[in-house]
mmCIF file of C-alpha atoms in Angstrom:
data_model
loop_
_atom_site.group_PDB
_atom_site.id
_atom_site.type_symbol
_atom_site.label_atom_id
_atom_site.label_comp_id
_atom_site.label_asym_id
_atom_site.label_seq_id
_atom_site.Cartn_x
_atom_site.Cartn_y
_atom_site.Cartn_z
ATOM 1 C CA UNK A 1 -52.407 16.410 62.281
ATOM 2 C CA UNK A 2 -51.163 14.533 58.576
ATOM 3 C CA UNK A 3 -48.757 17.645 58.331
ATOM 4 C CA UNK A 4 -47.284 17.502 61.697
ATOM 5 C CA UNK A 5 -46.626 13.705 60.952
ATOM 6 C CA UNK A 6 -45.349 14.077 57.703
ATOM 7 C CA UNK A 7 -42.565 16.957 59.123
ATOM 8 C CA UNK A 8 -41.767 14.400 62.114
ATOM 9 C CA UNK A 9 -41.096 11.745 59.596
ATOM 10 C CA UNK A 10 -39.264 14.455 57.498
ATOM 11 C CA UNK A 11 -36.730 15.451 60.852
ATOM 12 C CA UNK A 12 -36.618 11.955 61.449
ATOM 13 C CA UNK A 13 -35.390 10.740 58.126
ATOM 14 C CA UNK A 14 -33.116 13.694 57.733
ATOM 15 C CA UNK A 15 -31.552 12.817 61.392
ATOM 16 C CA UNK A 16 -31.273 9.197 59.803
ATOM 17 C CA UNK A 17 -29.408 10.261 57.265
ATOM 18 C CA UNK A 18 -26.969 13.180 58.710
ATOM 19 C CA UNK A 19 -25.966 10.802 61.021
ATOM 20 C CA UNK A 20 -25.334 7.827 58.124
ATOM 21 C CA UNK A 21 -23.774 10.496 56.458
ATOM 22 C CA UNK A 22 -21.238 10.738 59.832
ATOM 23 C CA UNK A 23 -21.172 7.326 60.575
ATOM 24 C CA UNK A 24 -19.696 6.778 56.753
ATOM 25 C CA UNK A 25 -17.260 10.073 56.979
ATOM 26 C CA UNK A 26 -16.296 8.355 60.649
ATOM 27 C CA UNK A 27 -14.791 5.319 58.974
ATOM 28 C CA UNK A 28 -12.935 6.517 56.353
ATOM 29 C CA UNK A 29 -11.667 9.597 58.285
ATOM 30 C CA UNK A 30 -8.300 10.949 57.425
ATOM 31 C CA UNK A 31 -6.704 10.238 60.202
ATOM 32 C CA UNK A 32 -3.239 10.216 59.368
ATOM 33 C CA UNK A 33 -3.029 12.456 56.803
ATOM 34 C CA UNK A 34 -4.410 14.826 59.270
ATOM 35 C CA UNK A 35 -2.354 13.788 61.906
ATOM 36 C CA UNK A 36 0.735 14.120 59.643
ATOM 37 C CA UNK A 37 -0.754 17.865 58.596
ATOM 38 C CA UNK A 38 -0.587 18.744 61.834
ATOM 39 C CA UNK A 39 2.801 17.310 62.791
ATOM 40 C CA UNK A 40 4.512 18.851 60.454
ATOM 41 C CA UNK A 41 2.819 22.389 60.900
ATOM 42 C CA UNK A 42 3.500 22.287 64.750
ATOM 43 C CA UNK A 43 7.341 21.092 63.908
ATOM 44 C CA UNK A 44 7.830 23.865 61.581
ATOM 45 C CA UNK A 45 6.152 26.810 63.831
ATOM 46 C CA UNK A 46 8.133 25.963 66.935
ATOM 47 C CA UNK A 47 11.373 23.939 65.928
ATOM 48 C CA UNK A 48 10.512 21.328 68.478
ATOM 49 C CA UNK A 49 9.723 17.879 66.875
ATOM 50 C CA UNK A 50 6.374 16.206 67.056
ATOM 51 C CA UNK A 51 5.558 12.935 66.455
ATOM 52 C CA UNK A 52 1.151 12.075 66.285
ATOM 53 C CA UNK A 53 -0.413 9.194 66.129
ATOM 54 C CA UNK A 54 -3.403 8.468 63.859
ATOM 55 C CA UNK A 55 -6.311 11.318 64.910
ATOM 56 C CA UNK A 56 -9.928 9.633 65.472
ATOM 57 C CA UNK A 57 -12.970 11.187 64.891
ATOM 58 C CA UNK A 58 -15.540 10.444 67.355
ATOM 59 C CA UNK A 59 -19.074 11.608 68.277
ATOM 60 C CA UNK A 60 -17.801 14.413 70.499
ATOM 61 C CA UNK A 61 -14.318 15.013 69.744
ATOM 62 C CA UNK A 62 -11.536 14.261 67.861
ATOM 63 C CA UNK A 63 -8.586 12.881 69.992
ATOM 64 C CA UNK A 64 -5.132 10.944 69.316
ATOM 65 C CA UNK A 65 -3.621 8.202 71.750
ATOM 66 C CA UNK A 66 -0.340 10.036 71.752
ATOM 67 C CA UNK A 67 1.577 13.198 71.007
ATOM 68 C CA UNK A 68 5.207 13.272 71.120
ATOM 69 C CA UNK A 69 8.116 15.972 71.566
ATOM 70 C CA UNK A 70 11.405 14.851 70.619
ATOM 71 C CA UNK A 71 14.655 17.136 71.399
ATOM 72 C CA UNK A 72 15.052 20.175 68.532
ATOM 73 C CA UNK A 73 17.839 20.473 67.299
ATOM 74 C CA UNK A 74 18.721 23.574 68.773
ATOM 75 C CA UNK A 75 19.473 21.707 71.463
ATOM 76 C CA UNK A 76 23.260 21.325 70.703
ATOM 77 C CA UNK A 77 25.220 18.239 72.254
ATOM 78 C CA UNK A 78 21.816 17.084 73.440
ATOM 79 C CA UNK A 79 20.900 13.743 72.400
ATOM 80 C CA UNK A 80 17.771 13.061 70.398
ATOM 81 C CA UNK A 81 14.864 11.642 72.824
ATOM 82 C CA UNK A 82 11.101 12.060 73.505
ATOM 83 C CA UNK A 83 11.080 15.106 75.844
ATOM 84 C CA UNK A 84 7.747 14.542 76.766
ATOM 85 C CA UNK A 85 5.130 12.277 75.751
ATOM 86 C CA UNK A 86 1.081 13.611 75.960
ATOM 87 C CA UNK A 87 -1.699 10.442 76.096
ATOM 88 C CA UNK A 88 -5.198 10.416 75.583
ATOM 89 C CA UNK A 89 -5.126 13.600 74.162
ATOM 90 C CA UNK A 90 -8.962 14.868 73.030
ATOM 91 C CA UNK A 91 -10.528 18.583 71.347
ATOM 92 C CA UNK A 92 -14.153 18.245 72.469
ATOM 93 C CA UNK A 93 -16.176 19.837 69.794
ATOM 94 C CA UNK A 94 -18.924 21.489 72.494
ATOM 95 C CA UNK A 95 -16.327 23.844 73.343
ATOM 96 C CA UNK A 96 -16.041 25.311 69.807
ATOM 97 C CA UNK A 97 -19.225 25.152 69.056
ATOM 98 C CA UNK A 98 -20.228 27.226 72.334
ATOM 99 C CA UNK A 99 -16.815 29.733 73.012
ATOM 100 C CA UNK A 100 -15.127 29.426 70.016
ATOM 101 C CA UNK A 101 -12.403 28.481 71.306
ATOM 102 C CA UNK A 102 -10.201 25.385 71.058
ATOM 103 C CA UNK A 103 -9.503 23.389 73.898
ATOM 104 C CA UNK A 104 -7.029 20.527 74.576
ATOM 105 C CA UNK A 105 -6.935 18.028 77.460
ATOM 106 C CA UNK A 106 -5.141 14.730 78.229
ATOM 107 C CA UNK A 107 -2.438 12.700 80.293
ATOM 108 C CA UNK A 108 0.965 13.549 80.666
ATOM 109 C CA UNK A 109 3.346 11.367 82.832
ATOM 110 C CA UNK A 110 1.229 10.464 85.865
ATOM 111 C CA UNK A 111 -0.914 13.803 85.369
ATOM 112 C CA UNK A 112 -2.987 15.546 83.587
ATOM 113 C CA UNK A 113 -2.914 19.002 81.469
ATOM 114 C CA UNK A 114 -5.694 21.556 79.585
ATOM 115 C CA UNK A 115 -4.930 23.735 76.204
ATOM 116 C CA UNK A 116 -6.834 26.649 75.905
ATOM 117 C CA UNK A 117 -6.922 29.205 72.843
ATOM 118 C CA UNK A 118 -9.613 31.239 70.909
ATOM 119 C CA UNK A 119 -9.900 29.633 67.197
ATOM 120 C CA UNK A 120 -10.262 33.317 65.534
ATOM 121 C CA UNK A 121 -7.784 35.531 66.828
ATOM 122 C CA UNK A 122 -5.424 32.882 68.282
ATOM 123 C CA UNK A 123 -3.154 35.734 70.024
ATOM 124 C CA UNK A 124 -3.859 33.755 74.002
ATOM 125 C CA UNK A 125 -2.622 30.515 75.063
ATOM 126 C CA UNK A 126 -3.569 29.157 78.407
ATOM 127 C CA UNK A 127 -2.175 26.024 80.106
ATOM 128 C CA UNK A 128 -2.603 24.091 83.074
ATOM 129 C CA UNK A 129 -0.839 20.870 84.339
ATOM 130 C CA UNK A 130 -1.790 19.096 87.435
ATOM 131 C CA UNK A 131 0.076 16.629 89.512
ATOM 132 C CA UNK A 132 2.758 15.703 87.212
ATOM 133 C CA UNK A 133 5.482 13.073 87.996
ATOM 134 C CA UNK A 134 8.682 15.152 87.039
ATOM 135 C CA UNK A 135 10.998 12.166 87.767
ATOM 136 C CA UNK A 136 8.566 10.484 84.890
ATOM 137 C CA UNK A 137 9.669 13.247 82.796
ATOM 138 C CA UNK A 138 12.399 12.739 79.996
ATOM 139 C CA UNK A 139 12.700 16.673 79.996
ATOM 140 C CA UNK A 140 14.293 17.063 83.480
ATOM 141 C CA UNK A 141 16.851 14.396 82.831
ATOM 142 C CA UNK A 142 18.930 16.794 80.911
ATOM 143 C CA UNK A 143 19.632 18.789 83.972
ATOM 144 C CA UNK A 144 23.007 17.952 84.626
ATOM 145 C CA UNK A 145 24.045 16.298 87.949
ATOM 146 C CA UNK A 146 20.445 16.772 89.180
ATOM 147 C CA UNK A 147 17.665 14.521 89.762
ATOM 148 C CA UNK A 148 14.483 15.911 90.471
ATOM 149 C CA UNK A 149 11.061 14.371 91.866
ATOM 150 C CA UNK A 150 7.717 15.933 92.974
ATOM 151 C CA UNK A 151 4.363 16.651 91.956
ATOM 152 C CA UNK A 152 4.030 19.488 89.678
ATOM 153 C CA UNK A 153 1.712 21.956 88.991
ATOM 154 C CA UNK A 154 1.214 25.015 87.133
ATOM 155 C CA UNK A 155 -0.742 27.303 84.616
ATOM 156 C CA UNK A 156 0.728 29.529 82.100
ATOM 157 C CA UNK A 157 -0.362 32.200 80.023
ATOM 158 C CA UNK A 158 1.475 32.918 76.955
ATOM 159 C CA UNK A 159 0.374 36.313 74.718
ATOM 160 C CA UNK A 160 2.262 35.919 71.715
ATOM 161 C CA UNK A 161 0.817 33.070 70.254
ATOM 162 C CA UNK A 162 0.000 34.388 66.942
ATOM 163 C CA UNK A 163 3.416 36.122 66.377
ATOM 164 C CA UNK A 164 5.059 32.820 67.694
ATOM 165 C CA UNK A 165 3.062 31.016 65.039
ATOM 166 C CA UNK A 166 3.928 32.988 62.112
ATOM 167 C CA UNK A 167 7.647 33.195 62.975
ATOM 168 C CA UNK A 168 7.507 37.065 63.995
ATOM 169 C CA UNK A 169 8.551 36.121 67.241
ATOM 170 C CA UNK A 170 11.223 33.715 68.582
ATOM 171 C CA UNK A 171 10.432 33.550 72.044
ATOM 172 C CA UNK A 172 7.085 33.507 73.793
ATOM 173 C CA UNK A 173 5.699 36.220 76.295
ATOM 174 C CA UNK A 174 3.602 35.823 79.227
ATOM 175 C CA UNK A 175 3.583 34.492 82.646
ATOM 176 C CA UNK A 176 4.178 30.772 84.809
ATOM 177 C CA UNK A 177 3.002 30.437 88.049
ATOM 178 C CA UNK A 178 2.714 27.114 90.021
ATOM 179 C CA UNK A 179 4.747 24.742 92.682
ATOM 180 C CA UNK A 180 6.113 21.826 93.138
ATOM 181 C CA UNK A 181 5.666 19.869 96.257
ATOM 182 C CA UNK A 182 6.809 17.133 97.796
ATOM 183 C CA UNK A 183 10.145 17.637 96.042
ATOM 184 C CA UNK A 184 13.478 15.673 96.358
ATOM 185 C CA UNK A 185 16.633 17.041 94.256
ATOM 186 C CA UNK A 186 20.242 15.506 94.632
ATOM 187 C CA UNK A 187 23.292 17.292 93.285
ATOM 188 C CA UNK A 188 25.975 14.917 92.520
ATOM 189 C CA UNK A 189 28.564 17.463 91.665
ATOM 190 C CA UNK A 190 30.167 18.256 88.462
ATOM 191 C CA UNK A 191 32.943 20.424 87.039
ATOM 192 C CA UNK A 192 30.434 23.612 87.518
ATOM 193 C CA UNK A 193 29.970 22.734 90.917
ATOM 194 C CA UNK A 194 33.686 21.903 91.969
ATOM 195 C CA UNK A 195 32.789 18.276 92.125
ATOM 196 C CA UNK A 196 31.138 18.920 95.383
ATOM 197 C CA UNK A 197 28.925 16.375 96.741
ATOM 198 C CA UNK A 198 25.541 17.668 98.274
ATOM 199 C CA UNK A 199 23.094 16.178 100.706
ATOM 200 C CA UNK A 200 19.592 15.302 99.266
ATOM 201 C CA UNK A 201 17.478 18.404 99.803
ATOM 202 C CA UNK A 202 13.824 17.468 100.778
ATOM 203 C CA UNK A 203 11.467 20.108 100.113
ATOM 204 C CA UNK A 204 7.581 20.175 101.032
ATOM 205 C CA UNK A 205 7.074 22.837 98.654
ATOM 206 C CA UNK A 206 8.333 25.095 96.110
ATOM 207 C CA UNK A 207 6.480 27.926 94.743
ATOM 208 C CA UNK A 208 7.559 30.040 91.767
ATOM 209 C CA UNK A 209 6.425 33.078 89.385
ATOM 210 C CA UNK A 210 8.288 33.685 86.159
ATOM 211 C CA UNK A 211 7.868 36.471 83.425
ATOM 212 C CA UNK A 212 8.885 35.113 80.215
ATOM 213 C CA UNK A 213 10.238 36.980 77.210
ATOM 214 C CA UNK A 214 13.423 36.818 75.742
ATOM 215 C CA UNK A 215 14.955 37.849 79.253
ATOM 216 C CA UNK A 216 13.152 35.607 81.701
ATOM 217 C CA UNK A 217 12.660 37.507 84.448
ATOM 218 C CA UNK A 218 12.084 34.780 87.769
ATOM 219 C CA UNK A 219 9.896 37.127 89.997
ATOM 220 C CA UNK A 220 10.074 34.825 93.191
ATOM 221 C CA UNK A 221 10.949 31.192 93.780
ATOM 222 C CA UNK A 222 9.897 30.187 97.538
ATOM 223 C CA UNK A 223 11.622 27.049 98.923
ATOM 224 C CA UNK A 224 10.244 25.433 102.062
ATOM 225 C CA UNK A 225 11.533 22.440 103.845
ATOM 226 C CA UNK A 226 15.008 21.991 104.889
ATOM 227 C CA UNK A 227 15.814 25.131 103.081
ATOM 228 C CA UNK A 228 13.525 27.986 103.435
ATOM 229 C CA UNK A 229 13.671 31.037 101.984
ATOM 230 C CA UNK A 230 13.379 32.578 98.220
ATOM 231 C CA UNK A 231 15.100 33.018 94.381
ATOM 232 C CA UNK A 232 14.838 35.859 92.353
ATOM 233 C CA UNK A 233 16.672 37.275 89.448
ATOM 234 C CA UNK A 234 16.927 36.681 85.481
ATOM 235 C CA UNK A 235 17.939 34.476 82.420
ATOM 236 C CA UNK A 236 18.904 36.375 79.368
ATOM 237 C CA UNK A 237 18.327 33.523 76.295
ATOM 238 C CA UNK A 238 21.137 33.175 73.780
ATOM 239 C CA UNK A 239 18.925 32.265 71.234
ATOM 240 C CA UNK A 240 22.031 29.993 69.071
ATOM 241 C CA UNK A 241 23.393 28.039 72.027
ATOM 242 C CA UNK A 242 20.659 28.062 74.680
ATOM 243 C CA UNK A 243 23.880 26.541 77.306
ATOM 244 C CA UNK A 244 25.617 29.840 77.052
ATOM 245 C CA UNK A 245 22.414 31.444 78.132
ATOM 246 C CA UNK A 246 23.221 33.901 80.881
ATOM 247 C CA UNK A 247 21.977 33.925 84.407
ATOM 248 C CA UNK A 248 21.743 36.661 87.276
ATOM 249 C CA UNK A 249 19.868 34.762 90.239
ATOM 250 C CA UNK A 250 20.305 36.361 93.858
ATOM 251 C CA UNK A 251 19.828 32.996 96.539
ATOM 252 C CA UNK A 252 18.378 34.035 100.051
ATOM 253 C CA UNK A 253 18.113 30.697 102.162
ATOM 254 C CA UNK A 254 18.398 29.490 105.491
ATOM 255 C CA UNK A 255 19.440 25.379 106.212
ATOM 256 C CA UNK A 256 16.930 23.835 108.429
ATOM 257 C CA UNK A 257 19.225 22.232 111.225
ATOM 258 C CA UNK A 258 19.114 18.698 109.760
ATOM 259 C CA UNK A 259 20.407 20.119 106.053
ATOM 260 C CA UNK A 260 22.568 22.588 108.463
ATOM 261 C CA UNK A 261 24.520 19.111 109.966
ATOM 262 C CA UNK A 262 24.541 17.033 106.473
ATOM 263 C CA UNK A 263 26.583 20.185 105.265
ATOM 264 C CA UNK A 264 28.859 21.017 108.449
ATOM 265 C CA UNK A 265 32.052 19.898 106.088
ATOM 266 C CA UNK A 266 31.148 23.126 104.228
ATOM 267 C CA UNK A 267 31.037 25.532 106.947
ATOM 268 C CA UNK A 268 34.366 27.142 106.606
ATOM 269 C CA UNK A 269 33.159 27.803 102.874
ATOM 270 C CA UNK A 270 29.611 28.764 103.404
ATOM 271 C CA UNK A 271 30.494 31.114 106.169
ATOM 272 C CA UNK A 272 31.912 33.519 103.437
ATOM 273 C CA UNK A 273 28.397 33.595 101.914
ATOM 274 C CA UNK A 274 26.652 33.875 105.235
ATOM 275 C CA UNK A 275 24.849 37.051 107.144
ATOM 276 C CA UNK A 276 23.359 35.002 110.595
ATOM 277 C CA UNK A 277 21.836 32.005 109.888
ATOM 278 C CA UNK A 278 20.628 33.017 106.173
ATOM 279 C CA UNK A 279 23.245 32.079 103.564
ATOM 280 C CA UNK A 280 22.760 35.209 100.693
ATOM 281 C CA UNK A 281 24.264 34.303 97.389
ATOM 282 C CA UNK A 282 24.687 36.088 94.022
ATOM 283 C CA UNK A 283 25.230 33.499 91.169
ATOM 284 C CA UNK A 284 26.215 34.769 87.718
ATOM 285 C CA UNK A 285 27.774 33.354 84.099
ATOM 286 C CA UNK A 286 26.407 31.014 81.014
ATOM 287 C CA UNK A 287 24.638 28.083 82.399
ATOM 288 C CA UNK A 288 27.283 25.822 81.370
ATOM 289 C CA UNK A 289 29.600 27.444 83.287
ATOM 290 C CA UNK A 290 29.061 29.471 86.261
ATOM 291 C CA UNK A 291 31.552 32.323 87.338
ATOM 292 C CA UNK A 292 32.384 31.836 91.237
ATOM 293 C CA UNK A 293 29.607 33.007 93.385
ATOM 294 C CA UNK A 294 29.689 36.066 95.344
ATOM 295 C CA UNK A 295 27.837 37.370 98.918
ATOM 296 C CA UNK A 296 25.314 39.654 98.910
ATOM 297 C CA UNK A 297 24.646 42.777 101.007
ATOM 298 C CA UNK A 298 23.774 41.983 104.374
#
């Protein structure tokens, strides 16, 4: 009985002090030395600028109020903003402990997101967003003449995670899959567009499938709402000026009658591209500057 009290008080005093032990490592933790570590190692793997606020160390976790991406510079004529902005942002340590593998979650404008990857071969990358507020996002305000809104949603598994990280490859591999609903997008027009002015499309859905690679290959895009029907086709990257990237995209889609009246002033035009009701387009050139669009087989 004296034993078994004397090894209680033994794993008592040696809890005592382990957790004294963390309790004194907790307030004098790193934290932005670390933080700074791992800016400037995530900067220099992907190009894209991060800014990280102070890491804390908690019980559970370690976690950081904020993580920024700015615009990279590759990004030529495009000014320097925060692209998107992550909050709350925590790596339970249960998960490590139990998988080995890393995971991420947080905030990101209006939604949230989840970082998966295994700690020892780091070769997968999964990631989910849920419900995010695009119109929140500083990203989609560098489409040009656009403006987007909608909840967004997707997951996306990337393969090459390891060869991205040690600079053997420049673009990632793997697949996105997801949708956006409750979308609104107005074109205002523009010199790519022949300063046409478009009606407001409202769209209760959009869902979408890409391959990625260095030719990103869109394997379906299905609008529904006041136009219905689907995308398909491919992006070939130009790795030095990403605007001069070139697109192949073949446009099946059919006006709802509402969409079909907003755009009667474009009837003589669109009847070119038209087979029936369902307007079939194929859309080629650099993304700064499309060549004229041509009809498809009927």
């Amino acid at each position: 009985m004296r034993i078994i009290k004397h090894i209680s008080f033994l794993l008592v005093g040696m809890a005592v002090i382990l957790i004294l032990a963390f309790w004194g490592f907790k307030q004098n933790f790193p934290g932005k030395s670390i933080a700074d570590a791992v800016r400037f190692r995530l900067t220099t793997q992907t190009g894209i600028p991060f800014q990280i606020q102070d890491i804390e160390l908690g019980w559970s976790k370690i976690s950081t109020p904020e993580i920024v991406l700015r615009t990279p510079k590759w990004l030529a004529g495009i000014p320097d903003i925060r692209l998107l902005i992550l909050e709350n942002v925590e790596v339970p340590f249960f998960s490590i402990i139990t998988s080995g593998k890393a995971k991420v979650h947080g905030q990101v404008h209006e939604g949230s997101f989840r970082i998966s990857t295994e700690l020892l071969t780091q070769k997968i990358l999964d990631l989910s967003i849920d419900s995010v507020q695009i119109e929140r996002v500083p990203l989609f305000s560098l489409v040009p003449y656009t403006f987007i809104s909608g909840l967004l949603s997707l997951s996306a598994h990337i393969e090459n995670i390891n060869a991205l990280q040690q600079q053997k490859a420049k673009f990632p591999e793997g697949t996105i899959k997801g949708n956006l609903k409750n979308a609104r997008i107005r074109i205002s027009g523009g010199t790519a567009l022949l300063d046409i002015q478009l009606p407001e499309l409202v769209l209760s859905e959009i869902q979408f499938e890409v391959q990625l690679g260095r030719s990103i290959h869109i394997k379906k895009i299905y609008l529904q709402g006041s136009l219905e029907g689907i995308i398909e086709g491919t992006i070939q990257l130009n790795e030095k000026h990403p605007q001069m990237s070139l697109i192949d995209l073949n446009i099946q889609v059919t006006p709802s009658p509402a969409l079909k009246k907003g755009i009667s002033s474009f009837s003589t035009m669109l009847s070119t591209f038209q087979c029936g009701e369902t307007i079939k387009i194929n859309l080629k050139g650099a993304l700064n500057r499309f060549n004229f669009p041509t009809r498809m087989k009927c």
